[in-house]
Amino acid sequence: MPATDPPRPQPTEPAEGLVERIAALFGAFGAKDVGVPVAELARRTGLPRSTTHRLVDQLVAVGLLERDGSAVTLGLRMFELGQLVPQQLRVRSAVSPYLHDLREATRHTANVAIIDGADMIYLDRVPWRSAPQMPFRPGSRHPAHGTAMGKAIMAHLPADHVDLICAAGLAPLTPATITTREELEEQLEDIRGTGLSFDRGETREGVYCVASPVFDGDGTVLGAISVTGMAGPADVARCGPAVRNAALNLSRSFRGNAARALWGRGRRTTA
């Protein structure tokens, strides 16, 4: 059975302000979208088609969107601006050596992510040289409950944050995705004991991941690192000790430093 994509944004009441409308347009692009017709953007945002066409024309003119036949894509200017986000640059600089070492030790793609509301945001990935294309790329969002890194972080979040994530709904991404609070709590308890979290085809069928949380000197969870592969759950599980060791070493490097500021003290932590 093929993996199901994350739910598409549903039509909403049209935003009143210009900034809100533009933000709604950018937010309507999904992680797997190659190009989206303007009519589909209007449907996803709830904006009138005439308004959507006008805004798209203006955003294309300044390079934030690009035309691809009858569809539009995020523009190169958006990519350039995204690379300048201070938090991403700081975290990537600090974590990069650990990710490269982890990749070489496991021969799998290494990743780092933080949580934002009910989603994981991937900040960086270091692909193994022969790895196939993965659906996880810097800047992409994925529901936290379906990812190894998301569950690794959730295991150490305040209870009210986990409550909000569960209240937002544990949507099935594949047949293997956790969809009940009881099953999720069981896994979170295991993660707290072992320091390791697994994604056994829960986000994408055939994609496996093992992750471990990263903490600051006060024991506050900052994010998580992981390795991802498609060779099978047993193969990725063998990488667990290397992932855990890398996460512990990375956590030690933040003791005594302004770690929370580095990882984004002001990021949104409610769903």
mmCIF file of C-alpha atoms in Angstrom:
data_model
loop_
_atom_site.group_PDB
_atom_site.id
_atom_site.type_symbol
_atom_site.label_atom_id
_atom_site.label_comp_id
_atom_site.label_asym_id
_atom_site.label_seq_id
_atom_site.Cartn_x
_atom_site.Cartn_y
_atom_site.Cartn_z
ATOM 1 C CA MET A 1 0.000 0.000 0.000
ATOM 2 C CA PRO A 2 1.597 3.333 -0.996
ATOM 3 C CA ALA A 3 2.371 5.878 1.694
ATOM 4 C CA THR A 4 -0.151 8.630 2.114
ATOM 5 C CA ASP A 5 0.946 12.219 1.956
ATOM 6 C CA PRO A 6 0.391 14.573 4.896
ATOM 7 C CA PRO A 7 -3.086 16.166 4.712
ATOM 8 C CA ARG A 8 -3.296 19.117 2.358
ATOM 9 C CA PRO A 9 -4.185 22.501 3.829
ATOM 10 C CA GLN A 10 -7.943 22.894 3.763
ATOM 11 C CA PRO A 11 -9.708 26.001 2.455
ATOM 12 C CA THR A 12 -9.931 28.711 5.080
ATOM 13 C CA GLU A 13 -11.617 32.054 5.461
ATOM 14 C CA PRO A 14 -9.725 34.568 3.306
ATOM 15 C CA ALA A 15 -7.111 36.504 5.248
ATOM 16 C CA GLU A 16 -7.876 40.200 5.457
ATOM 17 C CA GLY A 17 -4.414 41.763 5.412
ATOM 18 C CA LEU A 18 -1.916 41.705 2.542
ATOM 19 C CA VAL A 19 0.805 40.151 4.667
ATOM 20 C CA GLU A 20 -1.561 37.452 5.918
ATOM 21 C CA ARG A 21 -2.633 36.657 2.346
ATOM 22 C CA ILE A 22 0.951 36.359 1.130
ATOM 23 C CA ALA A 23 1.830 34.193 4.133
ATOM 24 C CA ALA A 24 -1.162 31.977 3.352
ATOM 25 C CA LEU A 25 0.076 31.532 -0.222
ATOM 26 C CA PHE A 26 3.562 30.493 0.875
ATOM 27 C CA GLY A 27 2.085 28.193 3.514
ATOM 28 C CA ALA A 28 -0.023 26.434 0.890
ATOM 29 C CA PHE A 29 3.006 24.767 -0.697
ATOM 30 C CA GLY A 30 3.525 21.207 0.514
ATOM 31 C CA ALA A 31 6.837 19.389 1.010
ATOM 32 C CA LYS A 32 6.282 17.198 -2.078
ATOM 33 C CA ASP A 33 4.884 19.909 -4.370
ATOM 34 C CA VAL A 34 6.846 20.415 -7.577
ATOM 35 C CA GLY A 35 4.447 22.981 -8.973
ATOM 36 C CA VAL A 36 0.966 24.083 -7.879
ATOM 37 C CA PRO A 37 -1.654 25.544 -10.242
ATOM 38 C CA VAL A 38 -2.945 28.960 -9.199
ATOM 39 C CA ALA A 39 -6.488 27.562 -8.925
ATOM 40 C CA GLU A 40 -5.225 24.975 -6.428
ATOM 41 C CA LEU A 41 -3.465 27.683 -4.421
ATOM 42 C CA ALA A 42 -6.759 29.558 -4.270
ATOM 43 C CA ARG A 43 -8.512 26.412 -3.067
ATOM 44 C CA ARG A 44 -5.915 25.680 -0.388
ATOM 45 C CA THR A 45 -5.872 29.234 0.957
ATOM 46 C CA GLY A 46 -9.539 30.093 0.573
ATOM 47 C CA LEU A 47 -8.578 33.266 -1.304
ATOM 48 C CA PRO A 48 -10.587 34.431 -4.338
ATOM 49 C CA ARG A 49 -9.036 33.324 -7.621
ATOM 50 C CA SER A 50 -8.687 36.909 -8.824
ATOM 51 C CA THR A 51 -6.812 37.842 -5.643
ATOM 52 C CA THR A 52 -4.612 34.756 -5.916
ATOM 53 C CA HIS A 53 -3.740 35.512 -9.552
ATOM 54 C CA ARG A 54 -2.858 39.104 -8.690
ATOM 55 C CA LEU A 55 -0.659 38.176 -5.744
ATOM 56 C CA VAL A 56 1.058 35.417 -7.723
ATOM 57 C CA ASP A 57 1.867 37.860 -10.534
ATOM 58 C CA GLN A 58 3.397 40.301 -8.047
ATOM 59 C CA LEU A 59 5.423 37.604 -6.267
ATOM 60 C CA VAL A 60 6.705 36.225 -9.578
ATOM 61 C CA ALA A 61 7.816 39.716 -10.551
ATOM 62 C CA VAL A 62 10.100 39.956 -7.506
ATOM 63 C CA GLY A 63 11.402 36.380 -7.725
ATOM 64 C CA LEU A 64 9.661 34.936 -4.664
ATOM 65 C CA LEU A 65 7.600 32.656 -6.908
ATOM 66 C CA GLU A 66 8.432 31.231 -10.332
ATOM 67 C CA ARG A 67 6.205 29.982 -13.124
ATOM 68 C CA ASP A 68 6.475 26.377 -14.292
ATOM 69 C CA GLY A 69 4.097 26.066 -17.183
ATOM 70 C CA SER A 70 0.586 26.474 -15.822
ATOM 71 C CA ALA A 71 1.814 26.028 -12.239
ATOM 72 C CA VAL A 72 3.957 28.079 -9.888
ATOM 73 C CA THR A 73 6.779 27.094 -7.532
ATOM 74 C CA LEU A 74 8.645 28.786 -4.733
ATOM 75 C CA GLY A 75 11.285 30.984 -6.311
ATOM 76 C CA LEU A 76 15.050 30.998 -6.058
ATOM 77 C CA ARG A 77 14.868 34.232 -4.078
ATOM 78 C CA MET A 78 12.943 32.353 -1.368
ATOM 79 C CA PHE A 79 15.748 29.797 -1.199
ATOM 80 C CA GLU A 80 18.366 32.535 -0.938
ATOM 81 C CA LEU A 81 16.501 34.230 1.900
ATOM 82 C CA GLY A 82 15.952 30.928 3.687
ATOM 83 C CA GLN A 83 19.681 30.287 3.792
ATOM 84 C CA LEU A 84 20.120 33.545 5.723
ATOM 85 C CA VAL A 85 17.856 32.609 8.656
ATOM 86 C CA PRO A 86 20.185 33.150 11.655
ATOM 87 C CA GLN A 87 18.921 30.198 13.686
ATOM 88 C CA GLN A 88 19.483 27.750 10.843
ATOM 89 C CA LEU A 89 22.965 29.102 10.174
ATOM 90 C CA ARG A 90 23.982 28.942 13.844
ATOM 91 C CA VAL A 91 22.668 25.462 14.443
ATOM 92 C CA ARG A 92 24.072 24.092 11.202
ATOM 93 C CA SER A 93 27.498 25.493 12.032
ATOM 94 C CA ALA A 94 27.468 23.964 15.532
ATOM 95 C CA VAL A 95 26.007 20.598 14.579
ATOM 96 C CA SER A 96 27.633 20.009 11.182
ATOM 97 C CA PRO A 97 30.806 18.258 12.465
ATOM 98 C CA TYR A 98 28.707 15.820 14.494
ATOM 99 C CA LEU A 99 26.430 15.063 11.536
ATOM 100 C CA HIS A 100 29.370 14.405 9.227
ATOM 101 C CA ASP A 101 30.965 12.072 11.781
ATOM 102 C CA LEU A 102 27.646 10.291 12.295
ATOM 103 C CA ARG A 103 27.168 9.829 8.570
ATOM 104 C CA GLU A 104 30.610 8.278 8.200
ATOM 105 C CA ALA A 105 30.137 6.018 11.233
ATOM 106 C CA THR A 106 26.749 4.677 10.099
ATOM 107 C CA ARG A 107 26.837 5.088 6.306
ATOM 108 C CA HIS A 108 23.379 6.611 6.499
ATOM 109 C CA THR A 109 22.001 10.118 6.047
ATOM 110 C CA ALA A 110 22.334 12.201 9.233
ATOM 111 C CA ASN A 111 19.744 14.843 10.217
ATOM 112 C CA VAL A 112 19.036 17.522 12.814
ATOM 113 C CA ALA A 113 15.629 19.033 13.613
ATOM 114 C CA ILE A 114 13.716 21.108 16.148
ATOM 115 C CA ILE A 115 10.052 21.095 17.116
ATOM 116 C CA ASP A 116 7.657 23.914 16.236
ATOM 117 C CA GLY A 117 4.170 23.413 17.591
ATOM 118 C CA ALA A 118 3.067 19.955 16.470
ATOM 119 C CA ASP A 119 5.637 19.750 13.646
ATOM 120 C CA MET A 120 9.282 18.921 13.208
ATOM 121 C CA ILE A 121 11.353 21.360 11.161
ATOM 122 C CA TYR A 122 14.436 19.830 9.581
ATOM 123 C CA LEU A 123 17.353 22.245 9.884
ATOM 124 C CA ASP A 124 20.059 20.259 8.129
ATOM 125 C CA ARG A 125 20.866 16.874 6.653
ATOM 126 C CA VAL A 126 24.124 15.283 5.523
ATOM 127 C CA PRO A 127 23.235 12.579 2.973
ATOM 128 C CA TRP A 128 25.216 9.389 2.608
ATOM 129 C CA ARG A 129 26.897 9.359 -0.772
ATOM 130 C CA SER A 130 24.836 6.540 -2.279
ATOM 131 C CA ALA A 131 21.591 7.327 -0.442
ATOM 132 C CA PRO A 132 18.395 7.620 -2.509
ATOM 133 C CA GLN A 133 16.440 10.854 -2.484
ATOM 134 C CA MET A 134 14.625 11.264 0.831
ATOM 135 C CA PRO A 135 11.448 13.268 1.534
ATOM 136 C CA PHE A 136 13.184 15.122 4.397
ATOM 137 C CA ARG A 137 15.071 18.261 3.432
ATOM 138 C CA PRO A 138 16.159 21.391 5.297
ATOM 139 C CA GLY A 139 13.128 23.567 5.937
ATOM 140 C CA SER A 140 10.578 20.794 5.485
ATOM 141 C CA ARG A 141 7.927 20.123 8.112
ATOM 142 C CA HIS A 142 6.575 16.774 9.226
ATOM 143 C CA PRO A 143 4.108 15.885 12.006
ATOM 144 C CA ALA A 144 6.161 15.227 15.141
ATOM 145 C CA HIS A 145 4.248 12.108 16.221
ATOM 146 C CA GLY A 146 5.229 10.266 13.030
ATOM 147 C CA THR A 147 8.965 10.956 13.132
ATOM 148 C CA ALA A 148 11.774 9.499 15.245
ATOM 149 C CA MET A 149 13.180 12.953 16.002
ATOM 150 C CA GLY A 150 9.738 14.270 16.885
ATOM 151 C CA LYS A 151 9.111 11.492 19.376
ATOM 152 C CA ALA A 152 12.637 11.855 20.805
ATOM 153 C CA ILE A 153 11.866 15.492 21.616
ATOM 154 C CA MET A 154 8.274 14.870 22.728
ATOM 155 C CA ALA A 155 9.523 12.402 25.356
ATOM 156 C CA HIS A 156 11.152 15.340 27.157
ATOM 157 C CA LEU A 157 8.611 18.112 26.578
ATOM 158 C CA PRO A 158 6.296 19.488 29.278
ATOM 159 C CA ALA A 159 3.059 17.514 29.527
ATOM 160 C CA ASP A 160 0.959 20.468 28.329
ATOM 161 C CA HIS A 161 2.904 20.632 25.067
ATOM 162 C CA VAL A 162 2.345 16.924 24.439
ATOM 163 C CA ASP A 163 -1.349 17.477 25.261
ATOM 164 C CA LEU A 164 -1.566 20.169 22.588
ATOM 165 C CA ILE A 165 0.154 17.967 19.991
ATOM 166 C CA CYS A 166 -2.279 15.152 20.705
ATOM 167 C CA ALA A 167 -5.222 17.542 20.655
ATOM 168 C CA ALA A 168 -4.182 18.632 17.163
ATOM 169 C CA GLY A 169 -4.751 15.044 16.050
ATOM 170 C CA LEU A 170 -2.431 12.084 15.484
ATOM 171 C CA ALA A 171 -3.120 11.724 11.779
ATOM 172 C CA PRO A 172 -1.991 8.509 10.045
ATOM 173 C CA LEU A 173 0.775 9.162 7.535
ATOM 174 C CA THR A 174 1.243 5.452 6.738
ATOM 175 C CA PRO A 175 -0.409 2.310 8.131
ATOM 176 C CA ALA A 176 2.414 2.157 10.721
ATOM 177 C CA THR A 177 1.878 5.654 12.168
ATOM 178 C CA ILE A 178 0.919 5.918 15.835
ATOM 179 C CA THR A 179 -2.627 7.288 16.036
ATOM 180 C CA THR A 180 -3.586 6.793 19.712
ATOM 181 C CA ARG A 181 -2.440 8.653 22.810
ATOM 182 C CA GLU A 182 -1.952 5.385 24.706
ATOM 183 C CA GLU A 183 0.459 3.921 22.149
ATOM 184 C CA LEU A 184 2.309 7.208 21.902
ATOM 185 C CA GLU A 185 2.747 7.429 25.673
ATOM 186 C CA GLU A 186 4.160 3.895 25.739
ATOM 187 C CA GLN A 187 6.778 4.824 23.162
ATOM 188 C CA LEU A 188 7.642 8.083 24.908
ATOM 189 C CA GLU A 189 8.236 6.175 28.150
ATOM 190 C CA ASP A 190 10.571 3.753 26.328
ATOM 191 C CA ILE A 191 12.432 6.699 24.782
ATOM 192 C CA ARG A 192 12.974 8.280 28.178
ATOM 193 C CA GLY A 193 14.555 5.037 29.331
ATOM 194 C CA THR A 194 16.744 4.250 26.328
ATOM 195 C CA GLY A 195 17.480 7.673 24.854
ATOM 196 C CA LEU A 196 16.546 6.305 21.432
ATOM 197 C CA SER A 197 13.475 6.799 19.251
ATOM 198 C CA PHE A 198 12.491 4.889 16.112
ATOM 199 C CA ASP A 199 10.465 5.562 12.994
ATOM 200 C CA ARG A 200 9.692 2.231 11.343
ATOM 201 C CA GLY A 201 8.019 3.426 8.191
ATOM 202 C CA GLU A 202 5.677 5.743 10.112
ATOM 203 C CA THR A 203 6.301 8.857 8.003
ATOM 204 C CA ARG A 204 7.064 7.178 4.671
ATOM 205 C CA GLU A 205 6.739 3.466 3.957
ATOM 206 C CA GLY A 206 10.139 1.876 3.487
ATOM 207 C CA VAL A 207 11.976 4.721 5.266
ATOM 208 C CA TYR A 208 13.457 3.976 8.688
ATOM 209 C CA CYS A 209 15.028 6.283 11.232
ATOM 210 C CA VAL A 210 16.646 6.208 14.678
ATOM 211 C CA ALA A 211 17.003 9.431 16.687
ATOM 212 C CA SER A 212 18.194 10.757 20.021
ATOM 213 C CA PRO A 213 17.433 14.049 21.806
ATOM 214 C CA VAL A 214 19.866 16.911 22.341
ATOM 215 C CA PHE A 215 19.806 18.867 25.632
ATOM 216 C CA ASP A 216 21.321 22.023 27.073
ATOM 217 C CA GLY A 217 23.219 22.098 30.358
ATOM 218 C CA ASP A 218 19.983 22.471 32.352
ATOM 219 C CA GLY A 219 18.436 19.378 30.826
ATOM 220 C CA THR A 220 16.042 21.264 28.545
ATOM 221 C CA VAL A 221 15.497 19.457 25.248
ATOM 222 C CA LEU A 222 16.708 21.546 22.298
ATOM 223 C CA GLY A 223 16.179 19.284 19.311
ATOM 224 C CA ALA A 224 17.226 15.876 18.020
ATOM 225 C CA ILE A 225 19.632 14.222 15.623
ATOM 226 C CA SER A 226 19.058 11.041 13.652
ATOM 227 C CA VAL A 227 20.117 8.784 10.834
ATOM 228 C CA THR A 228 17.729 7.746 8.085
ATOM 229 C CA GLY A 229 17.923 4.842 5.679
ATOM 230 C CA MET A 230 15.916 2.492 3.501
ATOM 231 C CA ALA A 231 17.838 -0.756 4.080
ATOM 232 C CA GLY A 232 15.401 -1.993 6.721
ATOM 233 C CA PRO A 233 14.546 -1.444 10.390
ATOM 234 C CA ALA A 234 17.176 -3.864 11.723
ATOM 235 C CA ASP A 235 19.952 -2.165 9.748
ATOM 236 C CA VAL A 236 18.992 1.304 11.009
ATOM 237 C CA ALA A 237 18.476 0.003 14.567
ATOM 238 C CA ARG A 238 22.122 -1.082 14.633
ATOM 239 C CA CYS A 239 23.007 2.600 14.284
ATOM 240 C CA GLY A 240 21.337 3.399 17.618
ATOM 241 C CA PRO A 241 24.500 3.417 19.765
ATOM 242 C CA ALA A 242 26.291 5.744 17.334
ATOM 243 C CA VAL A 243 23.307 8.131 17.254
ATOM 244 C CA ARG A 244 23.013 8.125 21.036
ATOM 245 C CA ASN A 245 26.732 8.773 21.464
ATOM 246 C CA ALA A 246 26.637 11.669 18.971
ATOM 247 C CA ALA A 247 23.634 13.218 20.759
ATOM 248 C CA LEU A 248 25.365 12.944 24.156
ATOM 249 C CA ASN A 249 28.548 14.535 22.820
ATOM 250 C CA LEU A 250 26.564 17.299 21.144
ATOM 251 C CA SER A 251 24.626 17.946 24.368
ATOM 252 C CA ARG A 252 27.904 18.209 26.320
ATOM 253 C CA SER A 253 29.145 20.822 23.871
ATOM 254 C CA PHE A 254 26.258 23.111 24.862
ATOM 255 C CA ARG A 255 26.865 22.994 28.597
ATOM 256 C CA GLY A 256 27.784 26.443 29.819
ATOM 257 C CA ASN A 257 26.909 27.998 26.449
ATOM 258 C CA ALA A 258 23.877 30.018 25.418
ATOM 259 C CA ALA A 259 22.413 26.855 23.898
ATOM 260 C CA ARG A 260 18.757 27.820 23.957
ATOM 261 C CA ALA A 261 19.496 31.080 22.173
ATOM 262 C CA LEU A 262 21.520 29.171 19.591
ATOM 263 C CA TRP A 263 18.684 26.740 18.866
ATOM 264 C CA GLY A 264 16.001 29.406 18.972
ATOM 265 C CA ARG A 265 14.865 30.557 22.398
ATOM 266 C CA GLY A 266 11.826 32.273 20.911
ATOM 267 C CA ARG A 267 10.571 29.450 18.721
ATOM 268 C CA ARG A 268 6.922 28.541 19.111
ATOM 269 C CA THR A 269 6.508 25.519 21.401
ATOM 270 C CA THR A 270 2.731 25.256 21.482
ATOM 271 C CA ALA A 271 0.558 23.561 18.936
#
